[in-house]
Amino acid sequence: MNPASDVLVVGAGVVGSAIAYFATLEGLSVTVLERGLPASGTSSACEGNILVSDKEPGPELELTKYSLGVWKQDLAEHADLWEFEGKGGIIVASRESSLASLNRLTAAQRSYGVDARELSTHQLRDLEPNISPGALGAAYYPEDSQVQPMLAAAQLLRMARANGARFFPNTKVAGFLNDGGKVTGVRTSAGNFAAGAVANATGTWAADLAALAGANVPVKPRRGFVMVTEPLPPMIHHKVYAAEYVDNVGSSDAGLQSSPVVEGTPAGSILIGSSRERVGFDGTVSVPALRAMAENATELFPFLNKVKILRHYHGFRPYCPDHLPVIGHDERAPGLWHASGHEGAGIGLSVGTGKLMAQALAGKEPDLSLAPFAPHRFGGFQSGSTTIQEACA
Amino acid sequence: MSSSQHYDVAIIGAGPAGLAAAATAAERGARVVCIDANDQPGGQFWRHRPEDTHPEDDGSLHHDWKTYLRLRAGFDAAAAVGSLCFYPGRQVWMAQREDNGFTLRTTASAQAGRAAPGPQTVRATQLVVCAGGYDRQLPVPGWDLPGVMAAGGIQAFIKANGMLPGKRFVVAGTGPFLLPVAANIAEAGGAVAAVCESADLTGWFPHLATAARVPAKALEGTEYAKSFLKHRIPYRTRTVVTEVLGSDRVQAVRTAKVDSHGRTVQGSERLIEDVDAVGFGWGFTAQMELPVALGAETRVDDDGSLVGVVDSQQHSSVPGLYLAGEVSGVGGAALAVVEGVIAGRAAAASTAAQSSAAESSAADVRLARKAGTYRAFARAMHLAHPVPAGWQDWLRPETTVCRCEEVTAGDIAAAKEHLCATDARTMKSMTRTGMGWCQGKVCGFAVSCLAGTEGASAESLRSVAKRPVSVPVTLSELLTLEDEQVLETTTDH
Amino acid sequence: MSHKINATFNDRPLTAEDGTTVGAALMTNGVTSWRNTRKEGRPRGLFCGIGVCFDCLVDVDGEPNQRACMVRLTEGMRINGAEPDTAEEEA
Ligand SMILES: Cc1cc2nc3c(=O)[nH]c(=O)nc-3n(C[C@H](O)[C@H](O)[C@H](O)COP(=O)(O)OP(=O)(O)OC[C@H]3O[C@@H](n4cnc5c(N)ncnc54)[C@H](O)[C@@H]3O)c2cc1C
Ligand SMILES: Cc1cc2nc3c(=O)[nH]c(=O)nc-3n(C[C@H](O)[C@H](O)[C@H](O)COP(=O)(O)OP(=O)(O)OC[C@H]3O[C@@H](n4cnc5c(N)ncnc54)[C@H](O)[C@@H]3O)c2cc1C
Ligand code: FES
């Protein structure tokens, strides 16, 4: 048996790393288990935006605002480690109808305390000189920010380790230990690990892990492609996307949805998204997705026509049917905690999630209520403890 | 329904393997398409002056030119009767599997000058990838100075342009290939200050003729030996270049001896001055992104390179996908030709209704025996020319490893130590190695070694070869992409 | 034999034998680098020589980022790149 710890974090993506770091700040002893290397899951197959702009008023927006505060205040001194950039976001409307819904969105967001400013086409062109002449109007969100997500995950983990957390890479959790219906640790390829609490931070694979404890956490993969261009001098200065994007994010349709999301990066390459489709863990290149993304991006920024892509990649967003993450203690399987299902916002939400989880794990009242994210909202109380025994048999 | 063209057999590459495969498949009745990034056939080995300005290449810079002329005659004859369609100057940037074959997406190799026309989408029932390879590189302080080139790059420069990219050269690295490079430099009128071979070759060089069981190759070896004597080229074994010096271009190199464990010997350093060109080659890296994208099984060969797994028919683990030449194991042009013939026959046979079984089985045995002999020779060469174990000793923290993104050895060591970046994929995430223009083609091997604990792991090499876009392509070209007809799916994780 | 091709590099005349690549034409005219790296401003020219490394990128007839080793020099071609001496000296 490996040494026991207060908290066992499963998964060293950005969410697991953030939990580990904040848990050490709470004085908890922490062990992190990861089947691969840090950020080898979705946290290295995404973009690093921290967006308030794409959120409708509701619990996710609350969590976003909280998390943004953690990035900007709690972690201010470390900002350079993950290339934090408060670049600002711009939503562009190219149709009268989308302009109207954009204006409705910004009004609602403003009433929630989001800094959302309507831009005239003139002002838009000042901020983004290369934008398409077809743009009818836009909204500007100065709070929208960006980090390099792989560095965020790996550096948060390094900071956790510096505070005493132990890290076991290449260690896959294959089952749970339990005692009288309570989760007391995990079984892995590297032996058993005992812990006061086990935090499931396995992102898109959270349902599999939860199932080992008999708990239903219906996280599913939602595939997205990103295209990366050749390095260019700065041509796009903010995170720029089209008003339809907000609808696509909120859609539960399994088919392909694509709307332009374009941004420059410090390295000079431009990242072009986005596509969303639920096709399981299918890693096959999709020509319709690439073509749709190219169409959308060149419509927004016509100069991109002649620009070359050097590569594309895809990831699987941890999607929950109600588009809310799963955060907190699982009453169906006592001792098991969850922090997953952040879908397309897990980077932005990670540090807020981590801090709130750490507070709750330390027995404190979290700064923000975790009730809307409760794992047992999916039901399935009854099967709890017996299934745990079966899983461990 | 679809405007793209459908062929029986598509061949990527018109080097030794591709030429042989194309000529063979066409001769056996298949409708063949061949696509090559270069403006004319020949590949790396038989690269030659442009045929429109220099129609009568005498082959003086080439070995086995007669074989080339013979393959080329077959290739041209097939093209003349329309059974072979050749698209030069175009690159396949993506290959996909479909329910009844393969879809290839092509783009012009250059957008300026004579941008080559050709179809954007090509479909074929069988695919033979003969994409060859390129010089494997190890970083060394100063290797990013102008004047430093890949050894093969110098060779290609001479063969394609009939002139030299410098006046006084040092050729360094390991492998028999350093010999023809140095010999060609000398024949073209350049001075070779030294050939630095890291391996200890007492045992076979200059006794290549007896060491090698392959007559043609042996002959080649003795020719180089003659050329070295004639041009007084110093050939230094167990010697490596540990630094290239110069301010804005190469001026000198520092060499050192390596011991029998491949570690540099303290105090053995020597300066070679007045050098304006350096060629490095540490064997070859096969161009694996298309086979990897198609899901072909791979293995790490005796030389440490990632190559495709094939059966005796050059058939990969993917139905209908054949690999020939360097992509199924680095082994020289003669082996590439034999493999190309085998793959061309097999690909044509599996599309054709009829095949003359009796005749082909005798030929099969002959070809297999020939390939076996060449492979044994290649294996001997690989084992005699390992990458020296101590190569990392000559790196300094500020030495550039990834040339595109300018990532240094120090950046890599820090990410390994602090961020657990112990494979090439994680190293890329943390430091940007391999994220630039070349997508890790140049630094991939070195980064895999530096990230790992015991050299380059198969996993690292495979992740480095994952390049879904094998050459950059414009967004406007994506706009007109025709849909694939993919039924197969591959599952990640 | 083949004739001479006249082109320009940064508006200065550049002459080379017909059939050479842009990269070879630059080299034989004494230009060994024509691109400065993004981060450190280091000079770059030909490296792999066969279209693999993208070190040799240059603007040809207004088309940016062409591989000099892959493009054949043609009459009147306008080649633009970094002047070798604009690269930062090594510290
Ligand atoms: C194309 C795309 C673009 C995106 N853009 C953004 C964006 O701009 N902003 C944003 O905020 N979000 C974005 N996202 C979403 C974001 O990437 C995810 O929400 C986030 O990475 C999830 O982090 P995680 O730590 O929960 O999961 P992961 O990073 O996937 O980490 C889970 C880890 O658990 C490990 N694991 C799984 N099972 C086991 C096991 N049994 N034992 C041990 N370890 C295990 C995995 O190996 C993995 O490392 C995007 C996603 C995609 C696909
Ligand atoms: C620069 C260089 C110079 C060399 N010179 C010598 C030498 O002088 N003597 C010697 O013994 N050996 C030499 N070699 C090794 C020799 O080239 C190989 O042993 C032999 O050529 C292998 O043949 P092949 O057909 O597998 O590949 P290659 O000859 O490399 O042919 C591959 C062909 O495929 C094309 N291709 C690759 N990818 C694509 C794509 N995606 N789309 C379209 N076309 C593509 C390439 O343009 C190339 O023409 C050299 C190698 C290199 C890299
Ligand atoms: S020299 Fe490498 S691409 Fe041209």
Short mmCIF file of N, CA and C in Angstrom, two decimals, chain B residues 37 44 47 49-50 52-54 91 109-114 134 137 143-146 148-150 153 156-157 161 163 165 246 249 403-406 437-438 441-442 472, chain C residues 1-2 17-21 24 27-28 32-33 37-40 42-44 46-50 52-55 57 60 63 65-67 70-72 74 77 89-90:
data_model
loop_
_atom_site.label_atom_id
_atom_site.label_comp_id
_atom_site.label_asym_id
_atom_site.label_seq_id
_atom_site.Cartn_x
_atom_site.Cartn_y
_atom_site.Cartn_z
N ALA B 37 6.31 15.57 -54.99
CA ALA B 37 6.51 16.98 -54.64
C ALA B 37 7.51 17.67 -55.57
N GLN B 44 15.20 11.43 -54.07
CA GLN B 44 16.43 12.02 -53.54
C GLN B 44 17.65 11.42 -54.22
N ARG B 47 17.97 12.51 -57.99
CA ARG B 47 17.64 13.91 -58.27
C ARG B 47 18.60 14.41 -59.34
N ARG B 49 19.41 17.48 -62.79
CA ARG B 49 19.16 18.83 -63.32
C ARG B 49 17.82 18.83 -64.07
N PRO B 50 17.18 20.01 -64.13
CA PRO B 50 15.90 20.06 -64.84
C PRO B 50 16.04 19.54 -66.27
N ASP B 52 14.32 20.10 -68.88
CA ASP B 52 14.14 21.03 -70.00
C ASP B 52 15.41 21.80 -70.31
N THR B 53 16.22 22.07 -69.28
CA THR B 53 17.46 22.80 -69.57
C THR B 53 18.65 21.87 -69.73
N HIS B 54 18.58 20.70 -69.11
CA HIS B 54 19.70 19.75 -69.18
C HIS B 54 19.17 18.37 -69.54
N GLN B 91 2.12 18.04 -53.68
CA GLN B 91 2.31 17.27 -52.47
C GLN B 91 0.99 16.79 -51.92
N SER B 109 3.46 22.32 -54.67
CA SER B 109 4.62 22.45 -53.80
C SER B 109 5.04 23.90 -53.64
N ALA B 110 4.73 24.72 -54.64
CA ALA B 110 5.08 26.13 -54.56
C ALA B 110 3.93 26.93 -55.14
N GLN B 111 3.69 28.10 -54.56
CA GLN B 111 2.62 28.96 -55.08
C GLN B 111 3.18 29.98 -56.07
N ALA B 112 4.50 30.13 -56.07
CA ALA B 112 5.12 31.09 -56.98
C ALA B 112 5.84 30.33 -58.09
N GLY B 113 6.29 31.08 -59.11
CA GLY B 113 7.01 30.43 -60.20
C GLY B 113 6.10 29.51 -60.96
N ARG B 114 6.55 28.27 -61.14
CA ARG B 114 5.76 27.33 -61.94
C ARG B 114 4.86 26.49 -61.07
N TYR B 134 14.43 11.83 -44.98
CA TYR B 134 15.33 12.99 -44.98
C TYR B 134 16.39 12.76 -43.92
N GLN B 137 18.78 14.50 -37.88
CA GLN B 137 19.66 15.54 -37.34
C GLN B 137 19.79 15.44 -35.83
N TRP B 143 24.56 24.96 -35.00
CA TRP B 143 24.04 24.27 -36.20
C TRP B 143 22.98 25.07 -36.92
N ASP B 144 22.54 26.18 -36.32
CA ASP B 144 21.54 27.00 -37.00
C ASP B 144 22.19 28.12 -37.80
N LEU B 145 23.52 28.14 -37.88
CA LEU B 145 24.17 29.17 -38.68
C LEU B 145 24.00 28.89 -40.17
N PRO B 146 23.77 29.94 -40.97
CA PRO B 146 23.76 29.72 -42.42
C PRO B 146 25.09 29.11 -42.86
N VAL B 148 25.43 25.82 -42.58
CA VAL B 148 25.25 24.46 -42.09
C VAL B 148 24.04 23.88 -42.80
N MET B 149 24.21 22.72 -43.38
CA MET B 149 23.10 22.08 -44.09
C MET B 149 23.04 20.61 -43.72
N ALA B 150 21.93 20.00 -44.08
CA ALA B 150 21.86 18.55 -44.02
C ALA B 150 22.82 18.01 -45.07
N GLY B 153 21.14 17.52 -48.09
CA GLY B 153 20.78 18.80 -48.69
C GLY B 153 21.90 19.31 -49.59
N ALA B 156 21.72 17.12 -52.63
CA ALA B 156 20.59 17.50 -53.48
C ALA B 156 20.91 18.80 -54.23
N PHE B 157 21.56 19.72 -53.55
CA PHE B 157 21.92 21.00 -54.16
C PHE B 157 22.83 20.77 -55.36
N ASN B 161 21.40 21.43 -59.09
CA ASN B 161 21.84 22.72 -59.62
C ASN B 161 23.18 22.68 -60.33
N MET B 163 26.00 22.92 -59.01
CA MET B 163 27.00 23.76 -58.37
C MET B 163 27.03 23.47 -56.88
N PRO B 165 27.12 24.61 -52.70
CA PRO B 165 26.65 25.62 -51.74
C PRO B 165 27.76 26.12 -50.82
N GLY B 246 30.96 30.74 -35.79
CA GLY B 246 30.76 31.78 -36.77
C GLY B 246 29.83 32.82 -36.18
N ARG B 249 27.54 33.43 -40.16
CA ARG B 249 27.60 32.23 -40.99
C ARG B 249 28.76 31.37 -40.54
N ARG B 403 14.52 24.27 -34.29
CA ARG B 403 14.95 25.43 -35.08
C ARG B 403 13.78 26.37 -35.38
N CYS B 404 12.60 25.81 -35.60
CA CYS B 404 11.46 26.64 -35.98
C CYS B 404 11.01 27.54 -34.83
N GLU B 405 10.81 26.94 -33.68
CA GLU B 405 10.28 27.69 -32.54
C GLU B 405 11.39 28.15 -31.61
N GLU B 406 12.61 27.89 -32.00
CA GLU B 406 13.78 28.34 -31.24
C GLU B 406 13.70 27.93 -29.77
N TRP B 437 6.93 25.55 -38.36
CA TRP B 437 6.72 25.26 -39.78
C TRP B 437 6.98 23.80 -40.13
N CYS B 438 8.04 23.22 -39.61
CA CYS B 438 8.37 21.85 -40.07
C CYS B 438 7.62 20.79 -39.29
N LYS B 441 9.66 17.76 -37.92
CA LYS B 441 10.39 16.82 -38.79
C LYS B 441 11.88 16.86 -38.47
N VAL B 442 12.40 18.06 -38.22
CA VAL B 442 13.84 18.18 -38.00
C VAL B 442 14.22 17.82 -36.57
N PRO B 472 1.93 22.45 -45.24
CA PRO B 472 0.96 23.53 -45.02
C PRO B 472 0.06 23.74 -46.23
N MET C 1 24.01 25.14 -74.42
CA MET C 1 23.69 24.93 -73.00
C MET C 1 22.61 25.92 -72.58
N SER C 2 22.37 25.95 -71.32
CA SER C 2 21.26 26.77 -70.85
C SER C 2 21.68 28.23 -70.70
N GLU C 17 22.02 30.65 -63.74
CA GLU C 17 21.80 29.77 -64.87
C GLU C 17 20.37 29.24 -64.84
N ASP C 18 19.78 29.10 -65.99
CA ASP C 18 18.42 28.55 -66.06
C ASP C 18 18.43 27.13 -65.50
N GLY C 19 17.41 26.85 -64.72
CA GLY C 19 17.32 25.50 -64.15
C GLY C 19 17.72 25.43 -62.69
N THR C 20 18.16 26.55 -62.14
CA THR C 20 18.52 26.51 -60.72
C THR C 20 17.31 26.88 -59.87
N THR C 21 17.37 26.49 -58.60
CA THR C 21 16.31 26.88 -57.67
C THR C 21 16.59 28.30 -57.17
N ALA C 24 19.41 28.13 -54.69
CA ALA C 24 20.73 28.00 -55.30
C ALA C 24 21.15 29.32 -55.95
N MET C 27 22.36 31.58 -53.21
CA MET C 27 23.66 31.12 -52.69
C MET C 27 24.79 31.48 -53.65
N THR C 28 24.59 31.24 -54.94
CA THR C 28 25.68 31.50 -55.88
C THR C 28 25.87 33.00 -56.11
N THR C 32 23.69 34.07 -48.34
CA THR C 32 23.59 32.78 -47.64
C THR C 32 22.42 32.74 -46.67
N SER C 33 21.84 33.91 -46.38
CA SER C 33 20.65 33.91 -45.52
C SER C 33 19.68 34.95 -46.04
N THR C 37 14.87 34.83 -37.88
CA THR C 37 13.90 34.11 -37.06
C THR C 37 13.07 35.09 -36.24
N ARG C 38 11.88 34.62 -35.87
CA ARG C 38 10.90 35.46 -35.20
C ARG C 38 11.35 35.89 -33.81
N LYS C 39 11.90 34.94 -33.05
CA LYS C 39 12.21 35.23 -31.65
C LYS C 39 13.55 35.94 -31.50
N GLU C 40 14.58 35.33 -32.04
CA GLU C 40 15.94 35.82 -31.78
C GLU C 40 16.49 36.62 -32.94
N ARG C 42 17.64 35.51 -35.74
CA ARG C 42 18.85 34.85 -36.28
C ARG C 42 18.69 34.60 -37.78
N PRO C 43 19.80 34.73 -38.52
CA PRO C 43 19.72 34.54 -39.97
C PRO C 43 19.54 33.08 -40.36
N ARG C 44 18.75 32.84 -41.39
CA ARG C 44 18.56 31.47 -41.88
C ARG C 44 18.56 31.46 -43.40
N LEU C 46 19.37 28.02 -46.54
CA LEU C 46 19.07 26.62 -46.83
C LEU C 46 19.53 25.73 -45.69
N PHE C 47 18.75 24.74 -45.37
CA PHE C 47 19.23 23.74 -44.41
C PHE C 47 19.04 22.32 -44.96
N CYS C 48 17.79 21.87 -45.05
CA CYS C 48 17.58 20.48 -45.49
C CYS C 48 17.76 20.34 -47.00
N GLY C 49 17.50 21.42 -47.72
CA GLY C 49 17.68 21.41 -49.17
C GLY C 49 16.61 20.67 -49.95
N ILE C 50 15.65 20.04 -49.28
CA ILE C 50 14.66 19.22 -50.00
C ILE C 50 13.22 19.49 -49.57
N VAL C 52 11.84 20.09 -46.53
CA VAL C 52 11.34 19.52 -45.29
C VAL C 52 11.37 20.51 -44.12
N CYS C 53 12.41 21.36 -44.06
CA CYS C 53 12.64 22.12 -42.82
C CYS C 53 11.99 23.50 -42.80
N PHE C 54 11.67 24.07 -43.92
CA PHE C 54 11.05 25.40 -44.01
C PHE C 54 11.94 26.51 -43.46
N ASP C 55 13.24 26.25 -43.36
CA ASP C 55 14.15 27.31 -42.93
C ASP C 55 14.33 28.35 -44.04
N LEU C 57 12.41 29.87 -46.12
CA LEU C 57 11.23 30.61 -46.59
C LEU C 57 11.60 32.00 -47.10
N VAL C 60 8.29 35.25 -52.88
CA VAL C 60 8.56 35.17 -54.31
C VAL C 60 7.36 35.76 -55.07
N GLU C 63 4.24 36.21 -53.21
CA GLU C 63 3.73 35.06 -52.44
C GLU C 63 4.66 34.87 -51.25
N ASN C 65 6.42 33.27 -47.84
CA ASN C 65 6.75 31.95 -47.27
C ASN C 65 6.82 30.83 -48.30
N GLN C 66 7.55 31.07 -49.38
CA GLN C 66 7.82 30.01 -50.34
C GLN C 66 9.15 29.36 -49.97
N ARG C 67 9.23 28.05 -50.20
CA ARG C 67 10.49 27.35 -49.90
C ARG C 67 11.46 27.59 -51.06
N MET C 70 12.55 24.77 -53.22
CA MET C 70 11.55 24.06 -54.03
C MET C 70 11.09 24.87 -55.24
N VAL C 71 11.40 26.17 -55.24
CA VAL C 71 10.91 27.02 -56.33
C VAL C 71 12.03 27.22 -57.34
N ARG C 72 11.70 27.00 -58.60
CA ARG C 72 12.71 27.21 -59.62
C ARG C 72 12.72 28.67 -60.04
N THR C 74 12.69 31.80 -62.26
CA THR C 74 12.21 32.08 -63.61
C THR C 74 12.47 33.55 -63.94
N MET C 77 11.62 37.08 -61.96
CA MET C 77 11.11 36.76 -60.62
C MET C 77 11.58 37.82 -59.61
N GLU C 89 23.64 40.29 -34.32
CA GLU C 89 24.88 39.59 -34.06
C GLU C 89 24.70 38.70 -32.83
N GLU C 90 25.41 37.61 -32.84
CA GLU C 90 25.31 36.71 -31.70
C GLU C 90 25.89 37.41 -30.48
#
